[in-house]
Structures are given as C-alpha cells and as structure tokens.
Tab-separated table of C-alpha atoms in Angstrom:
chain	number	residue	atom	x	y	z
A	3	UNK	CA	-7.040	30.759	-64.478
A	4	UNK	CA	-5.072	27.588	-63.771
A	5	UNK	CA	-2.411	28.675	-66.259
A	6	UNK	CA	-1.922	31.955	-64.376
A	7	UNK	CA	-1.428	30.123	-61.068
A	8	UNK	CA	1.147	27.851	-62.660
A	9	UNK	CA	3.232	30.796	-63.892
A	10	UNK	CA	3.268	32.445	-60.455
A	11	UNK	CA	4.407	29.357	-58.533
A	12	UNK	CA	8.090	29.402	-59.669
A	13	UNK	CA	8.474	33.004	-58.478
A	14	UNK	CA	7.028	32.143	-55.083
A	15	UNK	CA	9.283	29.103	-54.733
A	16	UNK	CA	12.342	31.158	-55.766
A	17	UNK	CA	11.604	33.772	-53.103
A	18	UNK	CA	11.110	31.065	-50.499
A	19	UNK	CA	14.456	29.494	-51.406
A	20	UNK	CA	16.237	32.853	-51.096
A	21	UNK	CA	14.642	33.511	-47.706
A	22	UNK	CA	15.554	30.006	-46.564
A	23	UNK	CA	19.203	30.526	-47.630
A	24	UNK	CA	19.425	33.887	-45.824
A	25	UNK	CA	17.914	32.321	-42.711
A	26	UNK	CA	20.545	29.551	-42.792
A	27	UNK	CA	23.350	32.120	-43.075
A	28	UNK	CA	21.928	34.006	-40.075
A	29	UNK	CA	21.728	30.794	-38.029
A	30	UNK	CA	25.335	29.832	-38.871
A	31	UNK	CA	26.723	33.281	-38.002
A	32	UNK	CA	24.757	33.428	-34.748
A	33	UNK	CA	25.866	29.920	-33.803
A	34	UNK	CA	29.550	30.733	-34.405
A	35	UNK	CA	29.284	33.913	-32.335
A	36	UNK	CA	27.561	32.048	-29.506
A	37	UNK	CA	30.169	29.293	-29.679
A	38	UNK	CA	32.985	31.842	-29.320
A	39	UNK	CA	31.273	33.505	-26.363
A	40	UNK	CA	30.791	30.104	-24.723
A	41	UNK	CA	34.474	29.300	-25.250
A	42	UNK	CA	35.387	32.577	-23.586
A	43	UNK	CA	33.074	31.843	-20.679
A	44	UNK	CA	34.350	28.283	-20.236
A	45	UNK	CA	37.964	29.464	-20.307
A	46	UNK	CA	37.191	32.103	-17.713
A	47	UNK	CA	35.356	29.630	-15.486
A	48	UNK	CA	38.098	27.002	-15.682
A	49	UNK	CA	41.172	29.235	-15.413
A	50	UNK	CA	39.893	32.423	-13.824
A	51	UNK	CA	41.931	34.427	-16.354
A	52	UNK	CA	39.135	36.069	-18.320
A	53	UNK	CA	38.575	35.338	-22.017
A	54	UNK	CA	41.508	33.858	-23.964
A	55	UNK	CA	43.771	36.566	-25.367
A	56	UNK	CA	42.616	36.079	-28.975
A	57	UNK	CA	38.929	36.198	-28.115
A	58	UNK	CA	39.442	39.010	-25.621
A	59	UNK	CA	41.250	41.096	-28.249
A	60	UNK	CA	38.415	40.619	-30.745
A	61	UNK	CA	35.878	41.527	-28.066
A	62	UNK	CA	37.795	44.695	-27.182
A	63	UNK	CA	38.292	45.642	-30.812
A	64	UNK	CA	34.568	45.217	-31.401
A	65	UNK	CA	33.784	47.512	-28.461
A	66	UNK	CA	36.452	50.134	-28.988
A	67	UNK	CA	37.627	50.212	-32.609
A	68	UNK	CA	35.177	52.910	-33.671
A	69	UNK	CA	36.250	55.209	-30.857
A	70	UNK	CA	39.933	54.593	-31.568
A	71	UNK	CA	39.524	55.306	-35.271
A	72	UNK	CA	37.724	58.544	-34.513
A	73	UNK	CA	40.544	59.868	-32.338
A	74	UNK	CA	43.991	58.760	-33.531
A	75	UNK	CA	47.027	59.686	-31.455
A	76	UNK	CA	48.894	61.656	-34.046
A	77	UNK	CA	51.787	62.720	-31.797
A	78	UNK	CA	52.887	59.204	-30.883
A	79	UNK	CA	55.899	58.912	-33.200
A	80	UNK	CA	56.846	62.577	-33.447
A	81	UNK	CA	60.252	63.233	-31.888
A	82	UNK	CA	60.249	65.674	-28.994
A	83	UNK	CA	63.647	67.378	-28.650
A	84	UNK	CA	65.214	67.408	-25.224
A	85	UNK	CA	65.570	70.778	-23.529
A	86	UNK	CA	69.122	71.715	-22.598
A	87	UNK	CA	68.417	71.206	-18.898
A	88	UNK	CA	66.450	67.953	-19.319
A	89	UNK	CA	68.496	66.264	-16.594
A	90	UNK	CA	67.463	68.931	-14.048
A	91	UNK	CA	63.733	69.280	-14.762
A	92	UNK	CA	61.162	68.366	-12.133
A	93	UNK	CA	58.387	65.861	-12.679
A	94	UNK	CA	55.847	68.659	-13.215
A	95	UNK	CA	58.113	70.465	-15.670
A	96	UNK	CA	58.618	67.293	-17.691
A	97	UNK	CA	54.858	66.657	-17.613
A	98	UNK	CA	54.263	70.077	-19.140
A	99	UNK	CA	57.137	69.660	-21.602
A	100	UNK	CA	55.419	66.620	-23.114
A	101	UNK	CA	51.965	68.242	-22.836
A	102	UNK	CA	50.651	65.134	-21.086
A	103	UNK	CA	47.466	66.546	-19.540
A	104	UNK	CA	45.122	66.016	-22.487
A	105	UNK	CA	46.615	62.643	-23.343
A	106	UNK	CA	46.288	61.478	-19.743
A	107	UNK	CA	42.602	62.430	-19.647
A	108	UNK	CA	41.829	60.689	-22.947
A	109	UNK	CA	39.461	57.820	-22.134
A	110	UNK	CA	39.661	56.174	-25.545
A	111	UNK	CA	43.396	55.487	-25.575
A	112	UNK	CA	43.924	51.918	-26.781
A	113	UNK	CA	45.311	49.323	-24.435
A	114	UNK	CA	49.075	48.838	-24.725
A	115	UNK	CA	49.882	45.937	-27.019
A	116	UNK	CA	52.423	43.226	-26.336
A	117	UNK	CA	54.753	45.130	-28.683
A	118	UNK	CA	54.321	48.284	-26.563
A	119	UNK	CA	55.239	46.473	-23.340
A	120	UNK	CA	58.249	44.757	-24.924
A	121	UNK	CA	59.433	48.100	-26.295
A	122	UNK	CA	59.258	49.659	-22.808
A	123	UNK	CA	61.151	46.710	-21.338
A	124	UNK	CA	63.833	47.098	-24.007
A	125	UNK	CA	64.146	50.822	-23.308
A	126	UNK	CA	64.370	50.207	-19.552
A	127	UNK	CA	67.252	47.795	-20.103
A	128	UNK	CA	68.953	50.260	-22.436
A	129	UNK	CA	68.688	53.373	-20.264
A	130	UNK	CA	68.275	52.101	-16.695
A	131	UNK	CA	69.392	48.540	-15.965
A	132	UNK	CA	70.753	46.308	-18.719
A	133	UNK	CA	70.802	43.299	-16.376
A	134	UNK	CA	67.070	43.160	-15.667
A	135	UNK	CA	65.924	40.077	-17.621
A	136	UNK	CA	62.127	40.564	-17.876
A	137	UNK	CA	61.814	36.785	-18.193
A	138	UNK	CA	58.434	36.223	-16.543
A	139	UNK	CA	56.580	33.461	-18.464
A	140	UNK	CA	53.314	35.378	-18.072
A	141	UNK	CA	53.111	38.019	-20.819
A	142	UNK	CA	52.805	41.662	-19.675
A	143	UNK	CA	49.406	41.882	-21.379
A	144	UNK	CA	48.203	39.490	-18.647
A	145	UNK	CA	50.314	40.895	-15.798
A	146	UNK	CA	52.984	38.709	-14.198
A	147	UNK	CA	53.285	35.451	-12.271
A	148	UNK	CA	51.336	35.823	-9.037
A	149	UNK	CA	51.139	32.237	-7.785
A	150	UNK	CA	51.499	28.745	-9.221
A	151	UNK	CA	52.545	30.170	-12.588
A	152	UNK	CA	49.226	32.002	-12.904
A	153	UNK	CA	48.697	35.718	-13.542
A	154	UNK	CA	46.747	37.946	-11.142
A	155	UNK	CA	42.940	37.607	-11.139
A	156	UNK	CA	42.321	40.596	-13.384
A	157	UNK	CA	42.463	41.643	-17.015
A	158	UNK	CA	42.890	44.960	-18.831
A	159	UNK	CA	39.928	46.552	-20.549
A	160	UNK	CA	38.613	49.968	-21.555
A	161	UNK	CA	35.719	51.039	-19.346
A	162	UNK	CA	34.017	54.211	-18.179
A	163	UNK	CA	37.306	55.525	-16.754
A	164	UNK	CA	39.302	54.572	-19.835
A	165	UNK	CA	41.963	51.904	-19.482
A	166	UNK	CA	41.562	49.898	-16.302
A	167	UNK	CA	41.699	46.518	-14.576
A	168	UNK	CA	38.688	44.252	-14.080
A	169	UNK	CA	38.211	41.130	-11.985
A	170	UNK	CA	38.472	37.981	-14.109
A	171	UNK	CA	36.580	35.963	-11.468
A	172	UNK	CA	34.724	36.474	-8.215
A	173	UNK	CA	37.079	37.633	-5.458
A	174	UNK	CA	36.609	37.143	-1.738
A	175	UNK	CA	37.183	39.815	0.894
A	176	UNK	CA	40.789	39.645	2.115
A	177	UNK	CA	42.039	37.784	-0.974
A	178	UNK	CA	45.397	38.789	-2.434
A	179	UNK	CA	44.664	40.541	-5.734
A	180	UNK	CA	48.044	42.044	-6.632
A	181	UNK	CA	51.643	41.668	-5.499
A	182	UNK	CA	53.903	44.378	-6.887
A	183	UNK	CA	57.065	42.552	-5.860
A	184	UNK	CA	57.429	40.361	-8.978
A	185	UNK	CA	56.489	43.031	-11.504
A	186	UNK	CA	57.480	46.443	-10.144
A	187	UNK	CA	60.603	48.192	-11.394
A	188	UNK	CA	62.630	50.609	-9.254
A	189	UNK	CA	64.747	53.423	-10.661
A	190	UNK	CA	68.155	53.667	-8.972
A	191	UNK	CA	68.279	57.448	-9.410
A	192	UNK	CA	66.165	60.338	-10.688
A	193	UNK	CA	68.621	60.745	-13.554
A	194	UNK	CA	67.942	57.189	-14.738
A	195	UNK	CA	64.193	57.906	-14.692
A	196	UNK	CA	64.676	61.092	-16.724
A	197	UNK	CA	66.944	59.261	-19.181
A	198	UNK	CA	64.236	56.724	-19.900
A	199	UNK	CA	61.391	59.216	-20.179
A	200	UNK	CA	63.259	61.590	-22.493
A	201	UNK	CA	64.156	58.751	-24.862
A	202	UNK	CA	60.565	57.560	-25.307
A	203	UNK	CA	58.076	58.725	-27.936
A	204	UNK	CA	55.763	61.384	-26.542
A	205	UNK	CA	52.740	59.180	-25.750
A	206	UNK	CA	54.854	56.490	-24.159
A	207	UNK	CA	56.679	59.139	-22.132
A	208	UNK	CA	53.314	60.367	-20.832
A	209	UNK	CA	52.281	56.782	-20.083
A	210	UNK	CA	55.471	56.188	-18.127
A	211	UNK	CA	54.854	59.355	-16.128
A	212	UNK	CA	51.272	58.306	-15.448
A	213	UNK	CA	52.581	54.944	-14.277
A	214	UNK	CA	55.244	56.392	-11.944
A	215	UNK	CA	54.747	56.644	-8.206
A	216	UNK	CA	56.884	57.183	-5.106
A	217	UNK	CA	56.930	54.655	-2.300
A	218	UNK	CA	58.795	53.987	0.934
A	219	UNK	CA	59.308	50.193	0.951
A	220	UNK	CA	60.595	50.178	4.530
A	221	UNK	CA	59.283	52.228	7.398
A	222	UNK	CA	62.629	53.889	8.125
A	223	UNK	CA	63.921	53.714	4.555
A	224	UNK	CA	64.139	56.191	1.701
A	225	UNK	CA	61.400	56.950	-0.769
A	226	UNK	CA	62.075	55.405	-4.192
A	227	UNK	CA	60.771	55.873	-7.735
A	228	UNK	CA	58.536	52.975	-8.771
A	229	UNK	CA	56.840	51.911	-11.979
A	230	UNK	CA	55.977	48.700	-13.861
A	231	UNK	CA	55.820	47.513	-17.461
A	232	UNK	CA	52.759	45.287	-17.412
A	233	UNK	CA	49.017	45.824	-17.112
A	234	UNK	CA	49.104	46.243	-13.322
A	235	UNK	CA	49.855	49.953	-13.868
A	236	UNK	CA	46.397	50.393	-15.436
A	237	UNK	CA	44.783	50.146	-11.992
A	238	UNK	CA	42.614	53.233	-11.520
A	239	UNK	CA	42.095	55.260	-8.360
A	240	UNK	CA	38.832	55.281	-6.452
A	241	UNK	CA	37.305	57.165	-3.548
A	242	UNK	CA	36.063	56.261	-0.079
A	243	UNK	CA	32.901	54.708	-1.502
A	244	UNK	CA	34.162	52.636	-4.426
A	245	UNK	CA	37.755	51.658	-3.548
A	246	UNK	CA	37.784	47.854	-3.404
A	247	UNK	CA	41.501	46.897	-3.285
A	248	UNK	CA	44.233	48.380	-1.100
A	249	UNK	CA	47.546	47.542	0.576
A	250	UNK	CA	47.562	46.983	4.315
A	251	UNK	CA	50.152	49.740	4.703
A	252	UNK	CA	51.914	52.336	2.588
A	253	UNK	CA	55.103	50.247	2.768
A	254	UNK	CA	53.543	47.163	1.176
A	255	UNK	CA	53.093	46.441	-2.529
A	256	UNK	CA	50.488	43.742	-1.933
A	257	UNK	CA	46.872	44.703	-2.585
A	258	UNK	CA	43.962	42.839	-1.022
A	259	UNK	CA	40.236	42.831	-1.712
A	260	UNK	CA	38.465	45.088	0.795
A	261	UNK	CA	35.154	43.322	0.161
A	262	UNK	CA	33.708	40.633	-2.081
A	263	UNK	CA	34.230	41.662	-5.712
A	264	UNK	CA	32.168	40.282	-8.575
A	265	UNK	CA	33.685	39.054	-11.823
A	266	UNK	CA	33.811	41.884	-14.350
A	267	UNK	CA	33.846	44.624	-11.694
A	268	UNK	CA	36.524	47.282	-12.083
A	269	UNK	CA	39.281	47.224	-9.485
A	270	UNK	CA	39.939	50.575	-7.809
A	271	UNK	CA	42.513	51.555	-5.212
A	272	UNK	CA	43.311	54.557	-3.054
A	273	UNK	CA	46.210	56.367	-4.715
A	274	UNK	CA	46.853	58.312	-1.510
A	275	UNK	CA	48.116	55.137	0.163
A	276	UNK	CA	51.454	55.912	-1.504
A	277	UNK	CA	52.422	59.552	-0.825
A	278	UNK	CA	53.589	61.524	-3.859
A	279	UNK	CA	56.833	63.133	-2.716
A	280	UNK	CA	58.861	64.013	-5.796
A	281	UNK	CA	61.131	66.287	-3.748
A	282	UNK	CA	62.235	63.260	-1.723
A	283	UNK	CA	63.325	61.297	-4.810
A	284	UNK	CA	65.066	64.087	-6.739
A	285	UNK	CA	62.189	64.975	-9.068
A	286	UNK	CA	61.099	68.164	-7.333
A	287	UNK	CA	61.965	71.755	-8.143
A	288	UNK	CA	65.692	72.401	-8.325
A	289	UNK	CA	65.868	74.464	-5.149
A	290	UNK	CA	64.279	71.641	-3.118
A	291	UNK	CA	65.781	68.690	-4.940
A	292	UNK	CA	67.624	65.880	-3.221
A	293	UNK	CA	69.487	64.285	-6.116
A	294	UNK	CA	72.408	62.065	-5.038
A	295	UNK	CA	73.613	61.693	-8.616
A	296	UNK	CA	73.692	65.440	-9.266
A	297	UNK	CA	75.243	66.198	-5.886
A	298	UNK	CA	78.270	64.079	-6.802
A	299	UNK	CA	78.862	65.845	-10.102
C-alpha cells in the first residue's frame, strides 16, 4: 500500500508544477495588460489627449481588426478613368461616378493612417496649392494645434456610427472644442477641387467628397469650398437631441460644447449649420453653375 502511494506522488507533484507555471504565465500577462491600460489612463489624465498613439492604435486594432479583415476595401487602388467632361460634372454626378454611396455608409472603414493623411496633403499641394506647407507640429492623426501647442480635446475612433471623434477628457459647457481656422483648407475654384478628387484613388476620392462642405466665412461674402486633411473631418452629425458641439453662427469655424460632455463621449454637430449650396460654388448642375474659372475660358 505504501509503495503504491509513493509511485503516485511524482505524478501529482508534476501536475501541480504545471498548473503553477500556467498560473504564473496568466498573472504576468494580466499584469502587463493592466500596466498598459494604466499607462493609457495616466497619459490621458495628465495630458487630456487620450491614450498615447501607440497604445491607442493597439486598442483600436484589438477592437476593429476582425471587422476590417472581414470586409476589405478591394476598390481602393483600382484606377478610375476620368470621364471626358470630368471638369464640368456636378458634385452629385461625381459622387455617382465613384459609386460612393455604399462606401460612405460602411461603418467598419478603418481610420485613416498617418500615411493616408500625408498622401492627401501631398496631393493637395500637387493639384491645388503647392505653397501650402502643412507644417503643423501636431500630426493629422491627432488633429492640429489648437492652443499652447496642444491638439484639440478629442481623438478618432470607430464607434456605433463608424469613424468619429470622441472627447479625450471631460469638457465644460461653452468650452472651445474645435477651431477650423488652423486646419481647414479652402479650394480657390471648383476646378481645383475636381482636379484633386479625380486624381485620388476611388476610396480616397469618396472620403474627400464626404469631407467637403460649403461655407460662407463672412456674412456678406461668397460661399467657398472647404475641407480638411486631419481627423477633425471625422466629426459626425447629430440631431436636436444628441448634438453636443456647434458653432455660434454659420460663418464661424469654431465649435463649442453645448453642454457638459464626459470623456469618451462621441462629439456630434449639426451639419445644417453650414448650408450645402453646391450651385453657389460651381459644383451644381451645368445649367445652374456659377464657375468663375469656366466662365473665363
């Protein structure tokens, strides 16, 4: 009997050692994950910028990589030939030419990378304004310099509405959340806008169209074509109940918090604050178009 017990003991001890080793591995992995989350939280608390870019990217990849793998954007690099009358097409006609509707509604599109933003900046300089430097020290993946060399109090993330902006800290009612002045780009003519769009890959062309709006900077001034090449353009539209940031007038590019906003809450604005008047900027139907460039030719 005692001999049988002696032979069983090594097996029991071996199993215990294996379980102990697995438990230690679990503790180490859990500790490292917790440490990374604490670093992200401390960085957010101290700077108000959200998690550091490296940690934030890993967090987003963990949340979204499965969805992105399941729905690749196959048309991204396929060349789309220009129609003969590309320089005369309206905004709606160009939208349909690139078949942007389904892409625009896709809620699992990945966030633009730093390479994507730099590519758009390069293309803007090539086809619109070669003198625009794009020298803001804040990378476009974090926005632009808002004040004291700090980016705006939001970060880009993929939420229920797809790509969007979320508060990186608690915001007080009336606080300045966004100032389009430093980061917005203005197209000098409708032809320059078309030139850029028609020289982009299909998905980026659809993005640029999604990120285009018309605005009247001065009360008695002309409407102009606006866009931006940083994460500020990922701001989604809301309704009367959930809009939480808005400009004080349709002529201003500064957006303020309409109420207290909690950290992590999605920022939503009223798109109707800036009237969409493509006819006024030369992007309407040909018979209604006011295109100063075409009228001179």
